[in-house]
Amino acid sequence: MKAKKLMTASLVMGLMASTVCTPVLSASAAGQKSYGGEVDVRESTFKDDTEASKAFQDWKNGIWQTEKADSGKIALTPGAEETDLNFAWYSKEAGTPAVKIWKKNQKTKTEKVVKGNAVSINQENWQGNVYKASNKVSVENYLKQNTVYEYQYTDNYDGGNTVWSEAETYKTGKFSSFTAILTGDPQIGASGSSDDQSANDSSAARDAYNWNRTMESAVKTAPNAAFLLSAGDQIDKSGVSKVEDKKTRESEYAGYLYPAAFRSLPIASTIGNHDTNGVDYTYHFNNPNAEDMLGSTAAGGDYYFSYGDVLFISLNSNNRNQEEHRTLMKKAVESHKDAAWKIVVFHSDIYGSGEPHADTDASSNRIIFAPLMDEFDVDVCLTGHDHTYSRSYQIYNGNVVDYDISGGSVKNPEGTLYITTGSGSGSKYYNLLNYTPYYIAERTNVCLPAYSTLKFTKNSFTICTYDYEGNQYADAFTINKGKETTFDELEEKVEAIDEKKYTKESVAAVKTAFSELQAMYEITEDPGADFAIANYGTENDPLSGYGSVDSEYRDTETSPDEVFNRLKRGFSTLLDKTIYQQLDGKELPIVDADDYEDAKDQVVTALHHLKKAKKVNK
């Protein structure tokens, strides 16, 4: 049964996708078919096609020549709740930053001025602009749903003498059901050119141009999107030790922030491995609930926010301190106890399918982050890093829970759905792994920029994925929710039993039924993960330099000549299950969902009988 489910899912889902997601085709794309599959990225002509485009050359020689110098464009970010909105921007002088916001056509009655804070900086780009302040303002408890607003901002509030920017528009939709846009790895500057580290910087121009096209398509597809979720690597230059590196980073941020969409579309960004070393990330974005600096690197740390019935948690996967991430997630969950959906975003593709990362550095992060997804019952985990698109089956403790998803949806599933984004700008592509991991339901690396839309209601989550011209890029998928007792809820009920109140036989029946259910997930100790967690940041850290040829933790047996490699067999129980069982041709960790549901029913039945088996007080 389970083999049939896994094999037929993608075929049927491809037929169902058009009924769920409607591609928004441009004139040039009209009539094209949707696509997917595996491509050798060395054959991609996307970079050359962009260079040969008259539209790109006209834009580069016209608009970009003036816009590229502005590394300090304002960026909106979500606030702590849906009624809040945050702002961040650069200025060439420090003052008292402020934002003025009002309901459109009701300025006199509704205008609100909010002052913020300016942090002294010294940031410069290749075009010679020097910025002295990072300005941040948070508008709290002001926004209403289904309302159009206008706003202005100033570098220095001075009462009636204040010089304000031109007015921009921001609109809200319904808070109870909304759409977000998802992208990953625009990595502005990664396409590479001979004139990098100069005022021309053709790679930043090329990538900014295609990134802008992606965002133009995305807001056309989802014109009422509440915000953008970015899975990291906004820019390419990872170094920060040289002045030239810092200037390049700021020039790349000019490209990332260029799209006009971002004057009205908040960005919920995530720290990627190319972002992590620079404080400029913190300067450019005003993320909510980030004050504890948990999971931090130079760029910043974890944060979270709520929007309607959804809790969003962003983790910095460049930091492997599991306890700090757990602390942040506990605080986030406590802030929205009745959230219908829990969505986590981080950069490392712990269940992806791209050749450079999915079973090497990302699999190392799997032993740190995957247990947290299970522990907090996360519905969907959104990642990047792979520069390929993939969607997993439902995963719990490394096991695929094999539901029948042939109709393009699943109801009340156990486990977490993992999505890995493709490239948001087309600046860089990777090949897929030379095998398909057992946990992957769909994957593609077609060499075009892509984005997804995520539609949320209280009872459903739907992802649709498109290329930058609006063509369908991957199958749609929906998770539906109804009233159903989850594994975690059953575990809480079993652990809460007061054995003194019931007969030994009835308590034993509950424990036996739950043990059989628990055994289906093969929940075992992972001493390798425990060792890595305990030694993070020390000289004994097994994940620091594990890819080195001389590392005792490196897998030299599978690929002895590769420096960038995975951890060895026997180190981690989870990695042995999720990588080596498949590579060694052993039985895959797949749990039949029907069998699982039957086992869960047995626990529910035993708990029901327990209530009728109270001891008689004599």
Coordinates of C-alpha atoms in Angstrom, one line a residue:
M1 CA 0.0 0.0 0.0
K2 CA 2.6 2.5 1.0
A3 CA 4.7 1.9 -2.2
K4 CA 1.6 2.6 -4.3
K5 CA 1.0 5.9 -2.4
L6 CA 4.5 7.2 -2.8
M7 CA 4.7 6.3 -6.5
T8 CA 1.3 7.7 -7.7
A9 CA 1.2 10.9 -5.7
S10 CA 3.1 13.3 -8.0
L11 CA 1.3 12.0 -11.1
V12 CA -2.2 12.7 -9.8
M13 CA -1.2 15.9 -8.1
G14 CA 0.1 17.2 -11.4
L15 CA -3.4 16.8 -12.8
M16 CA -5.0 18.4 -9.7
A17 CA -2.7 21.4 -9.5
S18 CA -4.5 23.5 -12.1
T19 CA -7.7 23.4 -10.0
V20 CA -5.9 24.8 -7.0
C21 CA -3.4 27.3 -8.4
T22 CA -4.0 29.5 -11.4
P23 CA -0.8 30.5 -13.2
V24 CA -0.6 34.2 -14.1
L25 CA 1.1 34.1 -17.5
S26 CA 2.8 37.1 -19.0
A27 CA 2.4 37.7 -22.7
S28 CA 5.7 36.0 -23.4
A29 CA 4.8 33.0 -21.3
A30 CA 1.2 32.5 -22.5
G31 CA 0.6 29.1 -23.9
Q32 CA 3.6 27.5 -22.2
K33 CA 3.2 24.3 -20.3
S34 CA 4.0 23.8 -16.7
Y35 CA 7.2 21.9 -16.1
G36 CA 9.4 20.2 -13.6
G37 CA 12.2 17.6 -13.4
E38 CA 15.9 17.3 -13.4
V39 CA 18.3 19.5 -15.3
D40 CA 22.1 19.7 -15.6
V41 CA 22.7 23.3 -14.5
R42 CA 25.8 23.5 -16.7
E43 CA 23.5 23.6 -19.7
S44 CA 21.6 26.6 -18.4
T45 CA 21.7 29.7 -20.7
F46 CA 19.8 31.9 -18.3
K47 CA 22.7 34.3 -17.5
D48 CA 23.6 34.7 -21.2
D49 CA 19.9 35.1 -22.2
T50 CA 19.6 38.0 -19.7
E51 CA 22.7 39.7 -21.0
A52 CA 21.4 39.4 -24.6
S53 CA 18.1 40.9 -23.6
K54 CA 17.5 44.4 -24.9
A55 CA 15.0 45.0 -22.0
F56 CA 17.8 44.2 -19.5
Q57 CA 20.3 46.4 -21.3
D58 CA 17.9 49.3 -21.5
W59 CA 17.1 48.9 -17.8
K60 CA 20.7 48.6 -16.8
N61 CA 21.9 51.6 -18.8
G62 CA 18.9 53.7 -17.8
I63 CA 17.1 53.0 -14.5
W64 CA 19.8 51.0 -12.7
Q65 CA 22.5 53.7 -13.3
T66 CA 20.6 55.9 -10.9
E67 CA 18.9 53.4 -8.6
K68 CA 21.9 51.2 -7.9
A69 CA 23.5 53.8 -5.7
D70 CA 20.7 53.6 -3.1
S71 CA 21.6 50.9 -0.6
G72 CA 19.3 52.5 2.0
K73 CA 15.8 52.1 0.6
I74 CA 13.1 51.6 3.2
A75 CA 12.1 48.1 4.0
L76 CA 8.8 47.2 5.6
T77 CA 8.8 44.2 7.9
P78 CA 6.0 42.5 9.8
G79 CA 5.4 43.7 13.4
A80 CA 4.8 41.4 16.3
E81 CA 1.1 41.0 15.4
E82 CA -1.0 41.7 12.4
T83 CA -2.0 45.2 13.7
D84 CA 1.7 46.2 13.8
L85 CA 4.1 47.3 11.0
N86 CA 7.9 47.9 11.3
F87 CA 10.1 50.0 9.1
A88 CA 13.9 50.3 8.5
W89 CA 16.0 52.4 6.3
Y90 CA 19.4 54.1 5.9
S91 CA 20.2 57.8 6.0
K92 CA 23.4 59.8 5.4
E93 CA 23.0 61.7 8.6
A94 CA 21.7 60.7 12.0
G95 CA 18.6 62.3 13.4
T96 CA 15.2 61.4 15.0
P97 CA 13.5 59.0 12.5
A98 CA 9.7 58.9 12.3
V99 CA 6.9 57.4 10.3
K100 CA 3.6 59.2 9.6
I101 CA 0.7 56.8 8.7
W102 CA -3.0 57.3 8.0
K103 CA -6.0 55.7 6.4
K104 CA -6.3 56.7 2.8
N105 CA -8.7 59.6 2.3
Q106 CA -8.9 60.1 6.1
K107 CA -5.6 61.8 6.9
T108 CA -7.0 64.4 9.2
K109 CA -8.9 62.0 11.4
T110 CA -6.5 59.0 11.4
E111 CA -3.0 60.4 11.1
K112 CA -0.4 58.9 13.5
V113 CA 3.2 60.0 13.9
V114 CA 5.5 57.4 15.4
K115 CA 9.1 58.2 16.3
G116 CA 11.9 55.6 16.3
N117 CA 15.6 55.2 16.9
A118 CA 18.7 55.8 14.8
V119 CA 21.8 53.6 15.2
S120 CA 25.1 55.1 14.2
I121 CA 26.7 53.2 11.3
N122 CA 29.4 53.7 8.7
Q123 CA 28.3 51.8 5.6
E124 CA 29.5 52.5 2.1
N125 CA 28.8 51.1 -1.4
W126 CA 30.8 51.0 -4.6
Q127 CA 28.9 54.0 -5.9
G128 CA 30.5 56.2 -3.2
N129 CA 27.5 56.7 -1.0
V130 CA 28.2 56.7 2.7
Y131 CA 25.4 56.0 5.3
K132 CA 25.7 57.2 8.9
A133 CA 22.4 55.9 10.4
S134 CA 20.2 52.9 10.4
N135 CA 16.7 54.1 11.2
K136 CA 14.0 51.9 12.7
V137 CA 10.4 52.7 13.6
S138 CA 7.6 50.4 14.8
V139 CA 4.0 51.2 14.4
E140 CA 2.0 49.2 17.0
N141 CA -1.7 48.4 17.4
Y142 CA -2.8 50.6 14.6
L143 CA -3.7 48.6 11.5
K144 CA -7.2 47.2 10.7
Q145 CA -8.0 44.5 8.3
N146 CA -9.2 45.3 4.7
T147 CA -7.9 48.9 4.9
V148 CA -5.8 51.0 2.6
Y149 CA -3.1 53.2 4.3
E150 CA -0.6 55.8 3.2
Y151 CA 2.7 56.5 4.9
Q152 CA 5.7 58.8 4.8
Y153 CA 8.9 58.7 6.7
T154 CA 11.7 61.2 7.7
D155 CA 15.3 60.9 8.8
N156 CA 14.8 63.7 11.3
Y157 CA 11.4 64.6 12.9
D158 CA 11.2 68.3 13.7
G159 CA 7.5 68.9 14.3
G160 CA 5.9 71.2 11.7
N161 CA 9.3 71.7 10.0
T162 CA 9.8 68.0 9.2
V163 CA 10.7 67.1 5.7
W164 CA 8.8 64.0 4.7
S165 CA 9.3 61.5 1.9
E166 CA 6.8 61.0 -0.9
A167 CA 3.7 59.1 0.3
E168 CA 3.6 55.3 -0.3
T169 CA 0.6 53.0 -0.1
Y170 CA 0.2 50.0 2.2
K171 CA -3.0 47.9 2.3
T172 CA -4.2 45.1 4.6
G173 CA -6.5 42.2 3.7
K174 CA -8.4 39.8 5.9
F175 CA -6.4 38.7 9.0
S176 CA -8.3 35.4 9.3
S177 CA -7.3 34.2 5.8
F178 CA -4.4 35.6 3.8
T179 CA -1.6 34.8 1.4
A180 CA 2.1 35.2 1.8
I181 CA 4.8 35.0 -0.9
L182 CA 7.8 32.7 -0.4
T183 CA 11.2 33.1 -2.0
G184 CA 14.7 31.9 -1.3
D185 CA 18.3 32.6 -2.3
P186 CA 18.0 35.7 -4.5
Q187 CA 21.7 36.0 -3.6
I188 CA 22.2 39.2 -5.5
G189 CA 25.7 39.2 -7.0
A190 CA 26.2 35.5 -7.3
S191 CA 25.9 35.3 -11.1
G192 CA 29.4 36.8 -11.3
S193 CA 31.1 39.3 -13.7
S194 CA 34.5 40.6 -14.5
D195 CA 33.6 44.0 -13.2
D196 CA 32.5 43.0 -9.7
Q197 CA 33.9 45.2 -6.9
S198 CA 33.4 48.3 -9.0
A199 CA 30.7 50.9 -9.6
N200 CA 29.4 48.9 -12.6
D201 CA 29.1 45.5 -10.9
S202 CA 27.2 43.8 -13.7
S203 CA 26.4 40.7 -11.6
A204 CA 24.5 42.8 -9.1
A205 CA 22.7 44.5 -11.9
R206 CA 21.7 41.3 -13.7
D207 CA 20.5 39.6 -10.5
A208 CA 18.6 42.7 -9.3
Y209 CA 16.9 42.9 -12.7
N210 CA 15.7 39.2 -12.5
W211 CA 14.9 39.5 -8.8
N212 CA 12.7 42.5 -9.7
R213 CA 10.9 40.5 -12.4
T214 CA 10.3 37.7 -9.9
M215 CA 8.7 40.1 -7.4
E216 CA 6.7 41.8 -10.1
S217 CA 5.2 38.4 -11.1
A218 CA 4.7 37.5 -7.5
V219 CA 2.6 40.5 -6.6
K220 CA 0.7 40.1 -9.8
T221 CA -0.1 36.5 -8.8
A222 CA -0.9 37.5 -5.2
P223 CA -1.8 41.2 -5.3
N224 CA -3.1 41.1 -1.7
A225 CA -0.2 39.3 -0.2
A226 CA 0.4 40.1 3.4
F227 CA 4.2 39.9 3.3
L228 CA 7.1 38.1 1.8
L229 CA 8.8 35.2 3.6
S230 CA 12.5 35.1 2.5
A231 CA 14.4 31.8 3.3
G232 CA 17.7 33.6 3.4
D233 CA 20.8 34.6 1.3
Q234 CA 19.5 37.9 0.3
I235 CA 23.0 38.8 -1.0
D236 CA 26.0 36.9 -2.2
K237 CA 29.2 38.4 -0.6
S238 CA 29.7 36.4 2.6
G239 CA 33.0 38.0 3.6
V240 CA 33.2 41.1 5.8
S241 CA 36.9 41.3 6.7
K242 CA 37.8 43.7 3.9
V243 CA 36.5 47.1 3.1
E244 CA 35.9 45.9 -0.4
D245 CA 33.7 43.1 0.9
K246 CA 31.5 45.4 2.9
K247 CA 31.1 47.8 0.0
T248 CA 30.1 44.9 -2.2
R249 CA 27.5 43.7 0.3
E250 CA 25.9 47.2 0.4
S251 CA 25.8 47.3 -3.4
E252 CA 24.1 43.9 -3.4
Y253 CA 21.6 45.1 -0.8
A254 CA 20.8 48.0 -3.2
G255 CA 19.8 45.3 -5.7
Y256 CA 17.9 43.2 -3.2
L257 CA 15.8 46.2 -1.9
Y258 CA 15.3 47.6 -5.4
P259 CA 11.9 46.2 -6.3
A260 CA 9.1 48.8 -5.9
A261 CA 7.0 46.1 -4.4
F262 CA 8.9 46.4 -1.2
R263 CA 7.6 49.9 -0.5
S264 CA 4.3 48.2 0.2
L265 CA 5.1 44.5 0.8
P266 CA 6.7 43.7 4.2
I267 CA 9.8 41.4 4.1
A268 CA 10.1 38.7 6.8
S269 CA 13.7 37.8 6.0
T270 CA 15.8 34.9 7.3
I271 CA 19.6 34.9 7.9
G272 CA 21.4 32.7 5.3
N273 CA 25.0 31.6 5.3
H274 CA 25.9 34.4 3.0
D275 CA 24.1 37.0 5.2
T276 CA 25.4 35.7 8.6
N277 CA 28.7 37.5 9.0
G278 CA 27.5 41.1 8.4
V279 CA 25.8 43.5 10.8
D280 CA 24.3 45.1 7.7
Y281 CA 21.5 42.5 7.8
T282 CA 20.4 43.9 11.2
Y283 CA 20.7 47.4 9.9
H284 CA 18.5 46.8 6.9
F285 CA 15.6 44.9 8.6
N286 CA 13.5 45.7 11.7
N287 CA 12.4 42.2 12.8
P288 CA 9.9 41.8 15.7
N289 CA 10.5 39.9 18.9
A290 CA 14.3 39.7 18.2
E291 CA 15.5 41.5 21.4
D292 CA 16.7 38.4 23.2
M293 CA 19.3 37.8 20.5
L294 CA 18.8 34.0 20.8
G295 CA 20.4 31.9 18.1
S296 CA 22.5 34.9 17.0
T297 CA 25.5 35.5 14.8
A298 CA 26.9 38.9 13.7
A299 CA 23.8 39.4 11.5
G300 CA 21.3 38.9 14.3
G301 CA 19.2 36.0 15.6
D302 CA 15.8 34.3 15.9
Y303 CA 12.5 36.1 15.9
Y304 CA 8.8 35.4 15.6
F305 CA 5.5 37.1 14.8
S306 CA 1.8 36.3 14.6
Y307 CA -0.6 37.0 11.7
G308 CA -4.2 36.0 12.2
D309 CA -4.3 32.3 13.2
V310 CA -0.7 31.7 12.1
L311 CA 2.5 31.8 14.2
F312 CA 5.7 32.4 12.2
I313 CA 9.1 31.5 13.7
S314 CA 12.4 32.5 12.0
L315 CA 15.5 30.7 13.1
N316 CA 19.1 31.5 12.3
S317 CA 20.4 28.1 11.2
N318 CA 24.0 29.4 11.1
N319 CA 23.9 29.1 14.9
R320 CA 23.7 25.5 16.1
N321 CA 22.9 26.2 19.7
Q322 CA 19.8 24.0 20.0
E323 CA 18.8 25.2 23.5
E324 CA 18.7 28.9 22.4
H325 CA 16.5 28.0 19.5
R326 CA 14.3 25.9 21.8
T327 CA 14.0 28.8 24.2
L328 CA 12.9 31.2 21.4
M329 CA 10.4 28.6 20.1
K330 CA 8.9 28.1 23.6
K331 CA 8.5 31.9 24.0
A332 CA 6.9 32.1 20.5
V333 CA 4.5 29.2 21.1
E334 CA 3.5 30.7 24.5
S335 CA 2.7 34.0 22.8
H336 CA 0.1 32.4 20.6
K337 CA -1.1 29.3 22.3
D338 CA -4.2 28.9 20.1
A339 CA -2.4 29.3 16.8
A340 CA -4.0 27.1 14.1
W341 CA -0.7 26.8 12.2
K342 CA 2.9 26.9 13.3
I343 CA 5.3 27.8 10.4
V344 CA 9.1 27.8 10.9
V345 CA 11.5 29.4 8.4
F346 CA 15.3 28.9 8.4
H347 CA 17.9 28.7 5.7
S348 CA 19.5 25.3 5.9
D349 CA 17.7 22.7 3.8
I350 CA 17.6 19.9 6.4
Y351 CA 15.3 17.8 4.2
G352 CA 16.1 19.0 0.7
S353 CA 17.4 17.4 -2.5
G354 CA 20.2 19.6 -3.9
E355 CA 23.6 18.2 -4.6
P356 CA 25.9 20.5 -2.7
H357 CA 24.0 20.6 0.6
A358 CA 21.1 18.2 1.1
D359 CA 23.1 15.3 2.5
T360 CA 26.2 17.2 3.7
D361 CA 26.2 20.4 5.8
A362 CA 22.4 20.5 5.8
S363 CA 22.1 16.9 7.0
S364 CA 24.4 17.9 9.9
N365 CA 21.9 20.6 10.8
R366 CA 19.2 18.0 10.5
I367 CA 20.3 16.5 13.9
I368 CA 20.0 20.0 15.5
F369 CA 16.8 21.4 14.0
A370 CA 14.6 18.4 13.0
P371 CA 14.0 17.3 16.6
L372 CA 12.8 20.9 17.3
M373 CA 10.2 20.6 14.5
D374 CA 8.9 17.4 16.1
E375 CA 9.0 18.7 19.6
F376 CA 6.9 21.8 18.8
D377 CA 4.6 20.1 16.4
V378 CA 5.5 22.4 13.5
D379 CA 3.1 22.1 10.5
V380 CA 5.4 23.4 7.8
C381 CA 9.1 24.1 7.7
L382 CA 10.4 26.5 4.9
T383 CA 14.0 26.4 3.9
G384 CA 16.4 27.6 1.2
H385 CA 20.2 27.0 0.6
D386 CA 19.6 24.3 -2.1
H387 CA 18.8 26.5 -5.1
T388 CA 16.5 23.8 -6.1
Y389 CA 12.8 23.2 -5.3
S390 CA 11.6 20.3 -3.3
R391 CA 8.6 19.2 -1.2
S392 CA 8.7 16.4 1.3
Y393 CA 6.2 13.9 2.5
Q394 CA 5.1 14.3 6.1
I395 CA 8.1 13.6 8.3
Y396 CA 8.3 12.8 12.0
N397 CA 11.6 11.7 13.6
G398 CA 13.0 10.9 10.2
N399 CA 10.1 8.7 9.2
V400 CA 7.9 9.4 6.2
V401 CA 4.3 9.1 7.3
D402 CA 2.9 7.7 4.1
Y403 CA -0.5 9.3 3.6
D404 CA -2.5 9.0 0.4
I405 CA -1.7 12.4 -1.2
S406 CA -2.7 11.4 -4.7
G407 CA -5.5 14.0 -4.7
G408 CA -3.0 16.8 -3.9
S409 CA -3.9 17.2 -0.3
V410 CA -3.8 15.5 3.1
K411 CA -6.0 15.9 6.2
N412 CA -4.9 16.1 9.8
P413 CA -1.5 14.7 9.1
E414 CA 1.2 13.9 11.7
G415 CA 4.7 15.2 11.1
T416 CA 6.1 18.2 9.3
L417 CA 5.9 19.2 5.7
Y418 CA 9.3 20.5 4.5
I419 CA 9.6 22.9 1.5
T420 CA 12.9 23.9 0.0
T421 CA 12.7 27.0 -2.3
G422 CA 14.5 27.4 -5.6
S423 CA 16.4 30.5 -6.7
G424 CA 14.5 33.8 -6.3
S425 CA 16.7 35.6 -8.9
G426 CA 18.3 33.0 -11.0
S427 CA 21.7 34.1 -9.8
K428 CA 22.9 30.6 -9.1
Y429 CA 21.6 27.0 -9.7
Y430 CA 22.6 23.6 -8.3
N431 CA 22.1 20.1 -9.6
L432 CA 19.9 17.7 -7.8
L433 CA 21.3 14.8 -5.8
N434 CA 22.1 11.8 -8.0
Y435 CA 19.4 9.8 -6.1
T436 CA 16.0 10.9 -4.9
P437 CA 15.8 10.8 -1.0
Y438 CA 13.0 8.6 0.2
Y439 CA 11.4 11.6 2.0
I440 CA 11.0 13.7 -1.2
A441 CA 7.6 13.9 -2.8
E442 CA 8.5 16.3 -5.6
R443 CA 11.7 18.1 -6.7
T444 CA 12.8 20.2 -9.7
N445 CA 15.8 22.4 -10.6
V446 CA 14.6 24.0 -13.8
C447 CA 17.0 26.9 -14.2
L448 CA 14.6 29.8 -13.9
P449 CA 13.8 32.0 -10.9
A450 CA 10.8 30.8 -8.9
Y451 CA 8.5 31.8 -6.1
S452 CA 5.6 30.3 -4.2
T453 CA 2.4 31.6 -2.7
L454 CA 1.2 30.3 0.6
K455 CA -2.5 30.6 1.3
F456 CA -3.7 30.3 4.9
T457 CA -7.1 29.8 6.4
K458 CA -8.0 28.5 9.8
N459 CA -8.4 25.0 8.4
S460 CA -6.1 24.9 5.4
F461 CA -2.7 25.7 4.0
T462 CA -2.0 25.6 0.3
I463 CA 1.3 26.1 -1.5
C464 CA 1.5 27.0 -5.2
T465 CA 4.8 27.5 -7.1
Y466 CA 5.5 29.5 -10.2
D467 CA 8.5 30.7 -12.3
Y468 CA 9.2 34.4 -12.7
E469 CA 6.9 34.6 -15.7
G470 CA 3.9 33.2 -13.9
N471 CA 4.1 29.6 -15.3
Q472 CA 3.3 26.7 -12.9
Y473 CA 6.7 25.5 -11.6
A474 CA 5.7 22.7 -9.3
D475 CA 2.6 20.9 -8.1
A476 CA 0.2 22.5 -5.7
F477 CA -0.3 20.9 -2.3
T478 CA -2.8 21.5 0.5
I479 CA -2.9 20.5 4.2
N480 CA -6.5 20.5 5.6
K481 CA -7.2 20.4 9.3
G482 CA -10.3 19.3 11.3
K483 CA -10.9 18.0 14.8
E484 CA -8.6 15.2 15.4
T485 CA -6.4 14.1 18.4
T486 CA -2.7 14.3 17.6
F487 CA 0.1 12.1 18.7
D488 CA 1.4 14.9 21.1
E489 CA -2.1 15.2 22.7
L490 CA -2.3 11.5 23.2
E491 CA 1.1 11.5 24.8
E492 CA 0.1 14.3 27.2
K493 CA -3.0 12.3 28.2
V494 CA -1.1 9.1 28.8
E495 CA 1.6 10.9 30.9
A496 CA -1.1 12.6 32.9
I497 CA -2.8 9.4 34.0
D498 CA -3.1 9.1 37.8
E499 CA -2.5 5.3 38.1
K500 CA -3.9 5.3 41.7
K501 CA -7.4 6.0 40.3
Y502 CA -7.6 3.1 37.9
T503 CA -7.1 -0.7 37.8
K504 CA -3.7 -2.0 36.9
E505 CA -5.2 -3.8 33.9
S506 CA -6.7 -0.7 32.4
V507 CA -3.6 1.4 32.9
A508 CA -1.5 -1.4 31.3
A509 CA -3.8 -1.5 28.3
V510 CA -3.3 2.2 27.7
K511 CA 0.5 2.0 28.1
T512 CA 0.7 -1.0 25.8
A513 CA -1.4 0.7 23.1
F514 CA 0.7 3.9 23.3
S515 CA 4.0 1.9 23.2
E516 CA 2.9 0.2 20.0
L517 CA 2.0 3.6 18.5
Q518 CA 5.3 5.1 19.6
A519 CA 7.2 2.1 18.3
M520 CA 6.0 2.9 14.8
Y521 CA 8.1 6.0 14.8
E522 CA 11.2 4.2 16.0
I523 CA 12.0 6.9 18.5
T524 CA 15.5 6.1 19.8
E525 CA 18.3 7.9 21.5
D526 CA 20.8 9.8 19.3
P527 CA 24.1 10.0 21.2
G528 CA 25.8 11.7 18.3
A529 CA 23.3 14.5 18.2
D530 CA 23.6 14.9 22.0
F531 CA 27.4 15.1 21.7
A532 CA 27.2 17.7 19.0
I533 CA 24.7 19.8 20.9
A534 CA 26.7 19.6 24.2
N535 CA 29.9 20.5 22.4
Y536 CA 28.7 23.3 20.1
G537 CA 31.3 26.0 19.9
T538 CA 34.0 24.1 21.8
E539 CA 37.2 22.5 20.5
N540 CA 35.3 19.1 20.6
D541 CA 32.5 20.3 18.3
P542 CA 32.1 17.5 15.7
L543 CA 30.3 19.8 13.3
S544 CA 33.0 22.4 13.2
G545 CA 35.2 21.4 10.2
Y546 CA 33.6 18.0 9.7
G547 CA 34.2 18.4 6.0
S548 CA 38.0 18.6 6.4
V549 CA 39.9 15.6 5.0
D550 CA 41.5 15.1 8.5
S551 CA 38.3 15.2 10.4
E552 CA 37.5 12.0 12.4
Y553 CA 33.8 12.6 11.9
R554 CA 34.0 12.8 8.1
D555 CA 32.5 10.1 5.9
T556 CA 35.6 8.9 4.1
E557 CA 34.0 5.6 3.1
T558 CA 31.4 6.8 0.7
S559 CA 33.4 9.6 -1.1
P560 CA 37.0 9.6 0.1
D561 CA 38.1 12.3 -2.3
E562 CA 35.4 14.9 -1.5
V563 CA 36.3 17.5 1.1
F564 CA 32.7 18.8 1.4
N565 CA 31.1 15.7 2.7
R566 CA 28.7 14.2 5.2
L567 CA 29.1 12.9 8.7
K568 CA 30.1 9.3 8.9
R569 CA 28.0 6.2 9.6
G570 CA 27.3 5.4 13.2
F571 CA 27.7 9.0 14.4
S572 CA 24.0 9.9 14.5
T573 CA 21.0 7.6 14.8
L574 CA 18.9 10.1 12.8
L575 CA 21.5 10.4 10.0
D576 CA 21.9 6.7 9.8
K577 CA 18.1 6.4 9.4
T578 CA 17.7 9.3 7.0
I579 CA 20.8 8.8 4.8
Y580 CA 22.6 5.5 5.2
Q581 CA 19.7 3.2 5.3
Q582 CA 18.8 4.3 1.8
L583 CA 22.4 4.4 0.5
D584 CA 23.0 0.9 1.8
G585 CA 19.8 -0.5 0.3
K586 CA 18.1 -1.2 3.6
E587 CA 14.5 -0.9 4.4
L588 CA 13.4 2.7 4.4
P589 CA 11.9 4.4 7.4
I590 CA 8.3 4.7 6.1
V591 CA 5.3 4.4 8.3
D592 CA 2.0 3.5 6.6
A593 CA -0.5 6.1 7.6
D594 CA -3.4 3.7 7.7
D595 CA -1.6 1.5 10.1
Y596 CA -0.6 4.5 12.2
E597 CA -4.2 5.7 12.4
D598 CA -5.3 2.3 13.5
A599 CA -2.7 2.3 16.2
K600 CA -3.8 5.7 17.3
D601 CA -7.4 4.6 17.5
Q602 CA -6.3 1.8 19.8
V603 CA -4.9 4.3 22.2
V604 CA -8.0 6.4 22.1
T605 CA -10.1 3.3 22.7
A606 CA -7.9 2.3 25.7
L607 CA -8.2 5.8 27.2
H608 CA -12.0 5.6 26.8
H609 CA -12.1 2.3 28.6
L610 CA -9.8 3.7 31.3
K611 CA -12.4 6.1 32.4
K612 CA -14.8 3.2 33.1
A613 CA -12.2 1.3 35.0
K614 CA -11.8 3.4 38.2
K615 CA -10.9 1.5 41.3
V616 CA -13.7 1.0 43.8
N617 CA -13.1 2.9 47.0
K618 CA -13.8 0.7 50.0

